[in-house]
Amino acid sequence: DPARRAKAIVKAVTHFNDPAILAEVSKGLGEPMRGLEIGAIKKEELLAGRGW
Amino acid sequence: MKIGVLALQGSFAEHVATLRRLGVEAVEVRLPSQLEDLDGLIIPGGESTTIGKLLDSYGFLEQLRPRISAGFPVYGTCAGLILLARDVGGLDQPLLATMDLVVDRNAYGRQIDSFEADVPIAGIGSEPFHAIFIRAPKIKAVGPDVEVLGTHSDGGIVAARQGNLLVSAFHPELTDDSRFHQYFVDLCAANREARARRASVGSHE
């Protein structure tokens, strides 16, 4: 849930020194955005080759 | 005496530094519970919609508004000015709206239109204040109880006071001139003394 994660990031930055709030906003965020290994991307979809 | 600086976003570190240079105890405020034993609060420059949303989501609005009505001193710079104003041109953003001001946001234009100007300010001495305006708002109109403290050469009001509320459209915290902060510190001190007198009178009844 990107919106929820974004809100959590804002609150975490604002209350960086409050462990209770940091713990609270970190709950239930689901999976983070997954990385994509370069070798797994099709050649035509690599950024360097896209476009003109 | 202890003055808080709202530290949700914006130039709070600079305000804290200026207050400490004046020998005043300054604390960063991120939760309403931290407002309790303060003699005053500074709302820094920054992004007013962001600060407003965070004020709202952490329950500051319901706590600050009644305290302000009861005389709690607040000084707002730029974004802080916007948050205190009752009218920002119908924009949909959370406001404290406790000061009788009509304000135009980003009145001088975009970031590239930011500028510096020497502005005479009432109450801080005869030397004009070297004011830094960054995407500054303009105070278009003030209510009858508002004292105008400074006006820019284009006629826009850039500093004002309404009782315990002080605002500037410019950023004193970004300069070495601490006279405007001193003015607010003095306001808080007078307010504190008045409260102490009222409290001691009350105990004699």
mmCIF file of N, CA and C in Angstrom, chain B residues 31-140:
data_model
loop_
_atom_site.group_PDB
_atom_site.id
_atom_site.type_symbol
_atom_site.label_atom_id
_atom_site.label_comp_id
_atom_site.label_asym_id
_atom_site.label_seq_id
_atom_site.Cartn_x
_atom_site.Cartn_y
_atom_site.Cartn_z
ATOM 1 N N LEU B 31 4.928 17.058 19.717
ATOM 2 C CA LEU B 31 3.672 16.496 20.200
ATOM 3 C C LEU B 31 3.000 17.515 21.115
ATOM 4 N N PRO B 32 1.648 17.529 21.146
ATOM 5 C CA PRO B 32 0.937 18.513 21.971
ATOM 6 C C PRO B 32 1.329 18.464 23.446
ATOM 7 N N SER B 33 1.679 17.279 23.941
ATOM 8 C CA SER B 33 2.047 17.180 25.363
ATOM 9 C C SER B 33 3.270 18.026 25.684
ATOM 10 N N GLN B 34 4.071 18.342 24.648
ATOM 11 C CA GLN B 34 5.278 19.132 24.881
ATOM 12 C C GLN B 34 4.980 20.629 24.976
ATOM 13 N N LEU B 35 3.701 21.019 24.811
ATOM 14 C CA LEU B 35 3.335 22.427 24.896
ATOM 15 C C LEU B 35 3.129 22.885 26.331
ATOM 16 N N GLU B 36 2.973 21.894 27.210
ATOM 17 C CA GLU B 36 2.499 22.176 28.553
ATOM 18 C C GLU B 36 3.149 23.318 29.319
ATOM 19 N N ASP B 37 4.462 23.233 29.542
ATOM 20 C CA ASP B 37 5.076 24.241 30.414
ATOM 21 C C ASP B 37 5.812 25.331 29.634
ATOM 22 N N LEU B 38 5.345 25.601 28.415
ATOM 23 C CA LEU B 38 6.024 26.610 27.606
ATOM 24 C C LEU B 38 5.484 28.010 27.871
ATOM 25 N N ASP B 39 6.360 29.011 27.704
ATOM 26 C CA ASP B 39 5.936 30.400 27.826
ATOM 27 C C ASP B 39 5.610 31.005 26.468
ATOM 28 N N GLY B 40 5.855 30.248 25.406
ATOM 29 C CA GLY B 40 5.571 30.763 24.074
ATOM 30 C C GLY B 40 5.950 29.713 23.049
ATOM 31 N N LEU B 41 5.479 29.898 21.826
ATOM 32 C CA LEU B 41 5.778 28.943 20.759
ATOM 33 C C LEU B 41 6.106 29.688 19.486
ATOM 34 N N ILE B 42 7.124 29.203 18.765
ATOM 35 C CA ILE B 42 7.426 29.748 17.442
ATOM 36 C C ILE B 42 7.024 28.707 16.406
ATOM 37 N N ILE B 43 6.279 29.154 15.404
ATOM 38 C CA ILE B 43 5.960 28.271 14.280
ATOM 39 C C ILE B 43 6.859 28.701 13.133
ATOM 40 N N PRO B 44 7.761 27.819 12.701
ATOM 41 C CA PRO B 44 8.810 28.247 11.766
ATOM 42 C C PRO B 44 8.333 28.395 10.337
ATOM 43 N N GLY B 45 9.243 28.891 9.495
ATOM 44 C CA GLY B 45 9.000 28.913 8.064
ATOM 45 C C GLY B 45 9.132 27.504 7.525
ATOM 46 N N GLY B 46 8.555 27.241 6.375
ATOM 47 C CA GLY B 46 8.600 25.909 5.797
ATOM 48 C C GLY B 46 7.449 25.766 4.828
ATOM 49 N N GLU B 47 6.800 24.625 4.849
ATOM 50 C CA GLU B 47 5.694 24.389 3.940
ATOM 51 C C GLU B 47 4.410 24.333 4.789
ATOM 52 N N SER B 48 3.581 25.356 4.637
ATOM 53 C CA SER B 48 2.456 25.511 5.561
ATOM 54 C C SER B 48 1.420 24.387 5.455
ATOM 55 N N THR B 49 1.204 23.849 4.253
ATOM 56 C CA THR B 49 0.218 22.771 4.125
ATOM 57 C C THR B 49 0.715 21.519 4.846
ATOM 58 N N THR B 50 2.011 21.250 4.709
ATOM 59 C CA THR B 50 2.614 20.100 5.401
ATOM 60 C C THR B 50 2.501 20.250 6.904
ATOM 61 N N ILE B 51 2.932 21.422 7.397
ATOM 62 C CA ILE B 51 2.888 21.650 8.846
ATOM 63 C C ILE B 51 1.447 21.563 9.333
ATOM 64 N N GLY B 52 0.533 22.155 8.565
ATOM 65 C CA GLY B 52 -0.883 22.129 8.940
ATOM 66 C C GLY B 52 -1.430 20.714 9.035
ATOM 67 N N LYS B 53 -1.112 19.880 8.060
ATOM 68 C CA LYS B 53 -1.607 18.493 8.074
ATOM 69 C C LYS B 53 -1.039 17.730 9.261
ATOM 70 N N LEU B 54 0.238 17.974 9.566
ATOM 71 C CA LEU B 54 0.846 17.280 10.707
ATOM 72 C C LEU B 54 0.283 17.818 12.026
ATOM 73 N N LEU B 55 0.000 19.128 12.083
ATOM 74 C CA LEU B 55 -0.637 19.694 13.278
ATOM 75 C C LEU B 55 -1.973 19.003 13.506
ATOM 76 N N ASP B 56 -2.693 18.818 12.404
ATOM 77 C CA ASP B 56 -4.009 18.204 12.471
ATOM 78 C C ASP B 56 -3.921 16.753 12.906
ATOM 79 N N SER B 57 -3.031 15.991 12.271
ATOM 80 C CA SER B 57 -3.009 14.553 12.568
ATOM 81 C C SER B 57 -2.455 14.240 13.943
ATOM 82 N N TYR B 58 -1.730 15.163 14.569
ATOM 83 C CA TYR B 58 -1.227 14.909 15.918
ATOM 84 C C TYR B 58 -1.999 15.656 16.996
ATOM 85 N N GLY B 59 -3.183 16.157 16.636
ATOM 86 C CA GLY B 59 -4.060 16.734 17.654
ATOM 87 C C GLY B 59 -3.629 18.085 18.188
ATOM 88 N N PHE B 60 -2.787 18.814 17.443
ATOM 89 C CA PHE B 60 -2.324 20.115 17.929
ATOM 90 C C PHE B 60 -3.407 21.185 17.855
ATOM 91 N N LEU B 61 -4.246 21.115 16.803
ATOM 92 C CA LEU B 61 -5.187 22.215 16.575
ATOM 93 C C LEU B 61 -6.133 22.399 17.770
ATOM 94 N N GLU B 62 -6.684 21.269 18.269
ATOM 95 C CA GLU B 62 -7.636 21.381 19.383
ATOM 96 C C GLU B 62 -6.960 21.857 20.649
ATOM 97 N N GLN B 63 -5.641 21.617 20.750
ATOM 98 C CA GLN B 63 -4.937 22.047 21.965
ATOM 99 C C GLN B 63 -4.461 23.487 21.876
ATOM 100 N N LEU B 64 -4.002 23.876 20.690
ATOM 101 C CA LEU B 64 -3.414 25.208 20.551
ATOM 102 C C LEU B 64 -4.448 26.323 20.497
ATOM 103 N N ARG B 65 -5.561 26.082 19.793
ATOM 104 C CA ARG B 65 -6.527 27.170 19.614
ATOM 105 C C ARG B 65 -7.043 27.720 20.941
ATOM 106 N N PRO B 66 -7.501 26.864 21.874
ATOM 107 C CA PRO B 66 -7.986 27.434 23.143
ATOM 108 C C PRO B 66 -6.870 28.116 23.933
ATOM 109 N N ARG B 67 -5.667 27.574 23.859
ATOM 110 C CA ARG B 67 -4.559 28.210 24.582
ATOM 111 C C ARG B 67 -4.273 29.592 24.005
ATOM 112 N N ILE B 68 -4.327 29.698 22.693
ATOM 113 C CA ILE B 68 -4.086 30.993 22.055
ATOM 114 C C ILE B 68 -5.168 31.981 22.483
ATOM 115 N N SER B 69 -6.425 31.542 22.515
ATOM 116 C CA SER B 69 -7.511 32.430 22.963
ATOM 117 C C SER B 69 -7.293 32.879 24.399
ATOM 118 N N ALA B 70 -6.648 32.012 25.182
ATOM 119 C CA ALA B 70 -6.396 32.347 26.581
ATOM 120 C C ALA B 70 -5.122 33.172 26.756
ATOM 121 N N GLY B 71 -4.458 33.538 25.642
ATOM 122 C CA GLY B 71 -3.320 34.448 25.745
ATOM 123 C C GLY B 71 -1.940 33.853 25.515
ATOM 124 N N PHE B 72 -1.851 32.598 25.116
ATOM 125 C CA PHE B 72 -0.550 31.967 24.891
ATOM 126 C C PHE B 72 0.166 32.641 23.724
ATOM 127 N N PRO B 73 1.419 33.108 23.923
ATOM 128 C CA PRO B 73 2.120 33.816 22.842
ATOM 129 C C PRO B 73 2.606 32.877 21.741
ATOM 130 N N VAL B 74 2.353 33.271 20.507
ATOM 131 C CA VAL B 74 2.848 32.493 19.369
ATOM 132 C C VAL B 74 3.452 33.450 18.350
ATOM 133 N N TYR B 75 4.609 33.090 17.816
ATOM 134 C CA TYR B 75 5.251 33.865 16.755
ATOM 135 C C TYR B 75 5.349 32.978 15.530
ATOM 136 N N GLY B 76 4.755 33.415 14.417
ATOM 137 C CA GLY B 76 4.800 32.642 13.182
ATOM 138 C C GLY B 76 5.607 33.342 12.117
ATOM 139 N N THR B 77 6.600 32.651 11.545
ATOM 140 C CA THR B 77 7.346 33.220 10.420
ATOM 141 C C THR B 77 6.894 32.538 9.146
ATOM 142 N N CYS B 78 6.533 33.321 8.138
ATOM 143 C CA CYS B 78 6.227 32.814 6.806
ATOM 144 C C CYS B 78 5.145 31.729 6.852
ATOM 145 N N ALA B 79 5.511 30.464 6.825
ATOM 146 C CA ALA B 79 4.502 29.390 6.920
ATOM 147 C C ALA B 79 3.722 29.510 8.228
ATOM 148 N N GLY B 80 4.422 29.914 9.286
ATOM 149 C CA GLY B 80 3.779 30.110 10.585
ATOM 150 C C GLY B 80 2.738 31.214 10.523
ATOM 151 N N LEU B 81 3.058 32.279 9.773
ATOM 152 C CA LEU B 81 2.132 33.392 9.566
ATOM 153 C C LEU B 81 0.868 32.859 8.883
ATOM 154 N N ILE B 82 1.068 32.047 7.843
ATOM 155 C CA ILE B 82 -0.053 31.493 7.089
ATOM 156 C C ILE B 82 -0.950 30.656 7.995
ATOM 157 N N LEU B 83 -0.324 29.842 8.840
ATOM 158 C CA LEU B 83 -1.106 28.962 9.720
ATOM 159 C C LEU B 83 -1.917 29.740 10.741
ATOM 160 N N LEU B 84 -1.405 30.908 11.158
ATOM 161 C CA LEU B 84 -2.125 31.713 12.148
ATOM 162 C C LEU B 84 -3.267 32.498 11.524
ATOM 163 N N ALA B 85 -3.170 32.791 10.229
ATOM 164 C CA ALA B 85 -4.147 33.664 9.571
ATOM 165 C C ALA B 85 -5.512 33.016 9.456
ATOM 166 N N ARG B 86 -6.555 33.857 9.509
ATOM 167 C CA ARG B 86 -7.903 33.300 9.419
ATOM 168 C C ARG B 86 -8.340 33.125 7.970
ATOM 169 N N ASP B 87 -7.660 33.782 7.048
ATOM 170 C CA ASP B 87 -8.088 33.742 5.647
ATOM 171 C C ASP B 87 -6.861 33.692 4.728
ATOM 172 N N VAL B 88 -6.712 32.549 4.019
ATOM 173 C CA VAL B 88 -5.604 32.465 3.068
ATOM 174 C C VAL B 88 -6.106 32.357 1.640
ATOM 175 N N GLY B 89 -7.256 32.921 1.379
ATOM 176 C CA GLY B 89 -7.768 32.953 0.011
ATOM 177 C C GLY B 89 -8.516 31.703 -0.381
ATOM 178 N N GLY B 90 -9.142 31.040 0.597
ATOM 179 C CA GLY B 90 -10.010 29.914 0.279
ATOM 180 C C GLY B 90 -9.287 28.628 -0.065
ATOM 181 N N LEU B 91 -7.979 28.580 0.201
ATOM 182 C CA LEU B 91 -7.245 27.344 -0.088
ATOM 183 C C LEU B 91 -7.612 26.284 0.947
ATOM 184 N N ASP B 92 -7.659 25.049 0.520
ATOM 185 C CA ASP B 92 -8.083 23.972 1.395
ATOM 186 C C ASP B 92 -6.886 23.425 2.160
ATOM 187 N N GLN B 93 -6.560 24.076 3.277
ATOM 188 C CA GLN B 93 -5.485 23.557 4.104
ATOM 189 C C GLN B 93 -5.816 23.830 5.558
ATOM 190 N N PRO B 94 -5.371 22.912 6.463
ATOM 191 C CA PRO B 94 -5.707 23.120 7.877
ATOM 192 C C PRO B 94 -4.979 24.351 8.420
ATOM 193 N N LEU B 95 -5.697 25.205 9.148
ATOM 194 C CA LEU B 95 -5.116 26.423 9.705
ATOM 195 C C LEU B 95 -5.471 26.543 11.183
ATOM 196 N N LEU B 96 -4.639 27.236 11.937
ATOM 197 C CA LEU B 96 -5.014 27.581 13.299
ATOM 198 C C LEU B 96 -6.075 28.674 13.244
ATOM 199 N N ALA B 97 -5.918 29.577 12.275
ATOM 200 C CA ALA B 97 -6.903 30.635 11.993
ATOM 201 C C ALA B 97 -7.263 31.455 13.228
ATOM 202 N N THR B 98 -6.263 31.824 14.009
ATOM 203 C CA THR B 98 -6.562 32.571 15.231
ATOM 204 C C THR B 98 -6.166 34.048 15.150
ATOM 205 N N MET B 99 -5.612 34.459 14.001
ATOM 206 C CA MET B 99 -5.193 35.859 13.888
ATOM 207 C C MET B 99 -5.977 36.523 12.757
ATOM 208 N N ASP B 100 -6.407 37.752 13.007
ATOM 209 C CA ASP B 100 -7.296 38.439 12.084
ATOM 210 C C ASP B 100 -6.531 39.004 10.877
ATOM 211 N N LEU B 101 -6.065 38.096 10.021
ATOM 212 C CA LEU B 101 -5.292 38.504 8.858
ATOM 213 C C LEU B 101 -5.871 37.877 7.604
ATOM 214 N N VAL B 102 -5.788 38.620 6.493
ATOM 215 C CA VAL B 102 -6.090 38.045 5.190
ATOM 216 C C VAL B 102 -4.763 37.967 4.455
ATOM 217 N N VAL B 103 -4.413 36.762 4.038
ATOM 218 C CA VAL B 103 -3.065 36.531 3.512
ATOM 219 C C VAL B 103 -3.094 35.966 2.102
ATOM 220 N N ASP B 104 -2.138 36.405 1.309
ATOM 221 C CA ASP B 104 -1.924 35.855 -0.028
ATOM 222 C C ASP B 104 -0.674 34.993 0.004
ATOM 223 N N ARG B 105 -0.809 33.725 -0.284
ATOM 224 C CA ARG B 105 0.384 32.857 -0.253
ATOM 225 C C ARG B 105 1.230 33.082 -1.499
ATOM 226 N N ASN B 106 2.536 32.793 -1.358
ATOM 227 C CA ASN B 106 3.463 32.908 -2.505
ATOM 228 C C ASN B 106 3.199 34.189 -3.304
ATOM 229 N N ALA B 107 3.034 35.278 -2.567
ATOM 230 C CA ALA B 107 2.566 36.519 -3.184
ATOM 231 C C ALA B 107 3.563 37.159 -4.140
ATOM 232 N N TYR B 108 4.823 36.848 -3.967
ATOM 233 C CA TYR B 108 5.835 37.479 -4.826
ATOM 234 C C TYR B 108 6.241 36.575 -5.978
ATOM 235 N N GLY B 109 5.688 35.353 -6.010
ATOM 236 C CA GLY B 109 6.032 34.475 -7.118
ATOM 237 C C GLY B 109 6.704 33.205 -6.640
ATOM 238 N N ARG B 110 7.480 32.613 -7.504
ATOM 239 C CA ARG B 110 8.085 31.336 -7.204
ATOM 240 C C ARG B 110 9.447 31.500 -6.525
ATOM 241 N N GLN B 111 10.138 30.384 -6.334
ATOM 242 C CA GLN B 111 11.419 30.399 -5.616
ATOM 243 C C GLN B 111 12.364 31.455 -6.177
ATOM 244 N N ILE B 112 12.385 31.608 -7.502
ATOM 245 C CA ILE B 112 13.314 32.534 -8.143
ATOM 246 C C ILE B 112 12.979 33.986 -7.814
ATOM 247 N N ASP B 113 11.755 34.223 -7.351
ATOM 248 C CA ASP B 113 11.350 35.578 -7.000
ATOM 249 C C ASP B 113 11.637 35.913 -5.541
ATOM 250 N N SER B 114 12.286 35.020 -4.838
ATOM 251 C CA SER B 114 12.677 35.308 -3.458
ATOM 252 C C SER B 114 13.658 36.478 -3.451
ATOM 253 N N PHE B 115 13.623 37.264 -2.378
ATOM 254 C CA PHE B 115 14.472 38.465 -2.354
ATOM 255 C C PHE B 115 14.792 38.868 -0.911
ATOM 256 N N GLU B 116 15.722 39.833 -0.799
ATOM 257 C CA GLU B 116 16.061 40.390 0.512
ATOM 258 C C GLU B 116 15.805 41.888 0.460
ATOM 259 N N ALA B 117 15.351 42.455 1.559
ATOM 260 C CA ALA B 117 15.079 43.898 1.584
ATOM 261 C C ALA B 117 15.245 44.430 2.992
ATOM 262 N N ASP B 118 15.658 45.678 3.097
ATOM 263 C CA ASP B 118 15.770 46.315 4.408
ATOM 264 C C ASP B 118 14.434 46.947 4.742
ATOM 265 N N VAL B 119 13.838 46.494 5.831
ATOM 266 C CA VAL B 119 12.507 46.956 6.214
ATOM 267 C C VAL B 119 12.544 47.556 7.615
ATOM 268 N N PRO B 120 12.065 48.801 7.772
ATOM 269 C CA PRO B 120 11.972 49.348 9.133
ATOM 270 C C PRO B 120 10.864 48.614 9.886
ATOM 271 N N ILE B 121 11.164 48.175 11.092
ATOM 272 C CA ILE B 121 10.183 47.437 11.893
ATOM 273 C C ILE B 121 9.969 48.179 13.200
ATOM 274 N N ALA B 122 8.716 48.468 13.517
ATOM 275 C CA ALA B 122 8.402 49.177 14.760
ATOM 276 C C ALA B 122 8.706 48.292 15.958
ATOM 277 N N GLY B 123 9.301 48.901 16.977
ATOM 278 C CA GLY B 123 9.468 48.168 18.231
ATOM 279 C C GLY B 123 10.790 47.453 18.405
ATOM 280 N N ILE B 124 11.649 47.470 17.373
ATOM 281 C CA ILE B 124 12.928 46.782 17.539
ATOM 282 C C ILE B 124 14.121 47.713 17.361
ATOM 283 N N GLY B 125 13.865 49.038 17.273
ATOM 284 C CA GLY B 125 14.978 49.965 17.097
ATOM 285 C C GLY B 125 14.941 50.631 15.736
ATOM 286 N N SER B 126 15.757 51.681 15.583
ATOM 287 C CA SER B 126 15.675 52.503 14.380
ATOM 288 C C SER B 126 16.344 51.883 13.158
ATOM 289 N N GLU B 127 17.273 50.960 13.381
ATOM 290 C CA GLU B 127 17.980 50.343 12.257
ATOM 291 C C GLU B 127 17.020 49.385 11.528
ATOM 292 N N PRO B 128 16.830 49.551 10.201
ATOM 293 C CA PRO B 128 15.931 48.632 9.486
ATOM 294 C C PRO B 128 16.407 47.188 9.615
ATOM 295 N N PHE B 129 15.457 46.275 9.457
ATOM 296 C CA PHE B 129 15.782 44.861 9.555
ATOM 297 C C PHE B 129 16.091 44.335 8.167
ATOM 298 N N HIS B 130 17.209 43.605 8.043
ATOM 299 C CA HIS B 130 17.521 43.025 6.738
ATOM 300 C C HIS B 130 16.692 41.751 6.578
ATOM 301 N N ALA B 131 15.578 41.879 5.855
ATOM 302 C CA ALA B 131 14.600 40.806 5.812
ATOM 303 C C ALA B 131 14.774 39.888 4.604
ATOM 304 N N ILE B 132 14.694 38.589 4.874
ATOM 305 C CA ILE B 132 14.822 37.592 3.811
ATOM 306 C C ILE B 132 13.441 37.027 3.494
ATOM 307 N N PHE B 133 12.999 37.218 2.244
ATOM 308 C CA PHE B 133 11.682 36.757 1.814
ATOM 309 C C PHE B 133 11.856 35.574 0.870
ATOM 310 N N ILE B 134 11.327 34.424 1.277
ATOM 311 C CA ILE B 134 11.446 33.219 0.450
ATOM 312 C C ILE B 134 10.049 32.731 0.126
ATOM 313 N N ARG B 135 9.634 32.848 -1.117
ATOM 314 C CA ARG B 135 8.271 32.512 -1.550
ATOM 315 C C ARG B 135 7.288 33.044 -0.512
ATOM 316 N N ALA B 136 7.498 34.315 -0.158
ATOM 317 C CA ALA B 136 6.820 34.887 0.992
ATOM 318 C C ALA B 136 5.340 35.177 0.731
ATOM 319 N N PRO B 137 4.559 35.115 1.800
ATOM 320 C CA PRO B 137 3.170 35.551 1.695
ATOM 321 C C PRO B 137 3.101 37.061 1.893
ATOM 322 N N LYS B 138 1.979 37.630 1.520
ATOM 323 C CA LYS B 138 1.742 39.051 1.791
ATOM 324 C C LYS B 138 0.504 39.134 2.658
ATOM 325 N N ILE B 139 0.564 40.021 3.657
ATOM 326 C CA ILE B 139 -0.635 40.269 4.441
ATOM 327 C C ILE B 139 -1.418 41.330 3.690
ATOM 328 N N LYS B 140 -2.622 40.946 3.194
ATOM 329 C CA LYS B 140 -3.386 41.892 2.373
ATOM 330 C C LYS B 140 -4.243 42.816 3.233
#
